[in-house]
PDB file of C-alpha atoms in Angstrom:
ATOM      1  CA  UNK A   1      38.682  47.213-117.588  1.00  0.00           C
ATOM      2  CA  UNK A   2      35.606  49.016-116.317  1.00  0.00           C
ATOM      3  CA  UNK A   3      32.634  47.376-114.698  1.00  0.00           C
ATOM      4  CA  UNK A   4      29.287  48.482-116.029  1.00  0.00           C
ATOM      5  CA  UNK A   5      26.358  48.703-113.642  1.00  0.00           C
ATOM      6  CA  UNK A   6      23.146  47.194-114.895  1.00  0.00           C
ATOM      7  CA  UNK A   7      19.974  49.055-114.044  1.00  0.00           C
ATOM      8  CA  UNK A   8      16.700  47.268-113.570  1.00  0.00           C
ATOM      9  CA  UNK A   9      13.918  48.284-115.918  1.00  0.00           C
ATOM     10  CA  UNK A  10      11.684  50.899-114.324  1.00  0.00           C
ATOM     11  CA  UNK A  11       8.612  48.655-114.087  1.00  0.00           C
ATOM     12  CA  UNK A  12      10.586  45.877-112.392  1.00  0.00           C
ATOM     13  CA  UNK A  13      12.197  48.352-109.995  1.00  0.00           C
ATOM     14  CA  UNK A  14       8.804  49.783-109.010  1.00  0.00           C
ATOM     15  CA  UNK A  15       7.378  46.272-108.574  1.00  0.00           C
ATOM     16  CA  UNK A  16      10.297  45.147-106.371  1.00  0.00           C
ATOM     17  CA  UNK A  17      10.204  48.279-104.227  1.00  0.00           C
ATOM     18  CA  UNK A  18       6.429  47.886-103.765  1.00  0.00           C
ATOM     19  CA  UNK A  19       6.874  44.279-102.666  1.00  0.00           C
ATOM     20  CA  UNK A  20       9.617  45.303-100.208  1.00  0.00           C
ATOM     21  CA  UNK A  21       7.478  48.073 -98.718  1.00  0.00           C
ATOM     22  CA  UNK A  22       4.557  45.683 -98.248  1.00  0.00           C
ATOM     23  CA  UNK A  23       6.830  43.051 -96.700  1.00  0.00           C
ATOM     24  CA  UNK A  24       8.403  45.543 -94.294  1.00  0.00           C
ATOM     25  CA  UNK A  25       4.949  46.775 -93.290  1.00  0.00           C
ATOM     26  CA  UNK A  26       3.703  43.210 -92.700  1.00  0.00           C
ATOM     27  CA  UNK A  27       6.785  41.882 -90.879  1.00  0.00           C
ATOM     28  CA  UNK A  28       6.185  43.407 -87.393  1.00  0.00           C
ATOM     29  CA  UNK A  29       2.587  42.174 -87.399  1.00  0.00           C
ATOM     30  CA  UNK A  30       3.713  38.696 -88.421  1.00  0.00           C
ATOM     31  CA  UNK A  31       6.314  38.617 -85.643  1.00  0.00           C
ATOM     32  CA  UNK A  32       3.742  39.626 -83.000  1.00  0.00           C
ATOM     33  CA  UNK A  33       1.254  37.038 -84.293  1.00  0.00           C
ATOM     34  CA  UNK A  34       3.935  34.339 -84.259  1.00  0.00           C
ATOM     35  CA  UNK A  35       4.969  35.292 -80.720  1.00  0.00           C
ATOM     36  CA  UNK A  36       1.372  35.153 -79.467  1.00  0.00           C
ATOM     37  CA  UNK A  37       0.747  31.848 -81.205  1.00  0.00           C
ATOM     38  CA  UNK A  38       3.840  30.193 -79.774  1.00  0.00           C
ATOM     39  CA  UNK A  39       3.726  31.459 -76.202  1.00  0.00           C
ATOM     40  CA  UNK A  40       0.022  31.702 -75.342  1.00  0.00           C
ATOM     41  CA  UNK A  41      -2.021  28.552 -75.212  1.00  0.00           C
ATOM     42  CA  UNK A  42      -5.673  29.507 -75.294  1.00  0.00           C
ATOM     43  CA  UNK A  43      -7.095  27.073 -72.723  1.00  0.00           C
ATOM     44  CA  UNK A  44      -4.450  27.915 -70.168  1.00  0.00           C
ATOM     45  CA  UNK A  45      -4.853  31.654 -70.752  1.00  0.00           C
ATOM     46  CA  UNK A  46      -8.656  31.599 -70.501  1.00  0.00           C
ATOM     47  CA  UNK A  47      -8.485  29.482 -67.348  1.00  0.00           C
ATOM     48  CA  UNK A  48      -6.097  31.938 -65.679  1.00  0.00           C
ATOM     49  CA  UNK A  49      -8.211  34.947 -66.692  1.00  0.00           C
ATOM     50  CA  UNK A  50     -11.458  33.527 -65.332  1.00  0.00           C
ATOM     51  CA  UNK A  51      -9.751  32.271 -62.172  1.00  0.00           C
ATOM     52  CA  UNK A  52      -8.984  35.927 -61.421  1.00  0.00           C
ATOM     53  CA  UNK A  53     -12.677  36.812 -61.518  1.00  0.00           C
ATOM     54  CA  UNK A  54     -15.588  37.314 -63.883  1.00  0.00           C
ATOM     55  CA  UNK A  55     -15.102  41.059 -64.390  1.00  0.00           C
ATOM     56  CA  UNK A  56     -11.414  40.614 -65.059  1.00  0.00           C
ATOM     57  CA  UNK A  57     -12.295  37.909 -67.567  1.00  0.00           C
ATOM     58  CA  UNK A  58     -14.826  40.107 -69.356  1.00  0.00           C
ATOM     59  CA  UNK A  59     -12.378  43.014 -69.546  1.00  0.00           C
ATOM     60  CA  UNK A  60      -9.644  40.634 -70.739  1.00  0.00           C
ATOM     61  CA  UNK A  61     -11.847  39.191 -73.490  1.00  0.00           C
ATOM     62  CA  UNK A  62     -12.815  42.688 -74.671  1.00  0.00           C
ATOM     63  CA  UNK A  63      -9.145  43.701 -74.786  1.00  0.00           C
ATOM     64  CA  UNK A  64      -8.193  40.548 -76.702  1.00  0.00           C
ATOM     65  CA  UNK A  65     -10.981  41.119 -79.251  1.00  0.00           C
ATOM     66  CA  UNK A  66      -9.887  44.753 -79.678  1.00  0.00           C
ATOM     67  CA  UNK A  67      -6.258  43.702 -80.222  1.00  0.00           C
ATOM     68  CA  UNK A  68      -7.285  41.065 -82.782  1.00  0.00           C
ATOM     69  CA  UNK A  69      -9.412  43.618 -84.679  1.00  0.00           C
ATOM     70  CA  UNK A  70      -6.519  46.095 -84.582  1.00  0.00           C
ATOM     71  CA  UNK A  71      -4.043  43.490 -85.862  1.00  0.00           C
ATOM     72  CA  UNK A  72      -6.358  42.442 -88.693  1.00  0.00           C
ATOM     73  CA  UNK A  73      -6.909  46.070 -89.703  1.00  0.00           C
ATOM     74  CA  UNK A  74      -3.150  46.687 -89.708  1.00  0.00           C
ATOM     75  CA  UNK A  75      -2.536  43.507 -91.660  1.00  0.00           C
ATOM     76  CA  UNK A  76      -5.051  44.352 -94.373  1.00  0.00           C
ATOM     77  CA  UNK A  77      -4.323  48.074 -94.614  1.00  0.00           C
ATOM     78  CA  UNK A  78      -6.938  49.583 -92.322  1.00  0.00           C
ATOM     79  CA  UNK A  79      -9.247  50.674 -95.143  1.00  0.00           C
ATOM     80  CA  UNK A  80      -6.663  52.661 -97.103  1.00  0.00           C
ATOM     81  CA  UNK A  81      -6.633  52.425-100.861  1.00  0.00           C
ATOM     82  CA  UNK A  82      -3.354  51.440-102.549  1.00  0.00           C
ATOM     83  CA  UNK A  83       0.099  50.968-101.057  1.00  0.00           C
TER      84      UNK A  83
END
């Protein structure tokens, strides 16, 4: 008795591989966002930054805004067309 392998139709295979690629591209960003959400409480973080000094706070806020913009651009493709 031989076992026959069943191949997925080409359109379904392309669709599934596209979904997997998108998921694998999104997964590291989701893990970082989850980590930041769980382990950084905003009030406590802002209080610690500004306790260190005004200039340190300003630099910290600029860095946080830059990281958020970078994460959003990575999450939504950074302006590239298609996958």
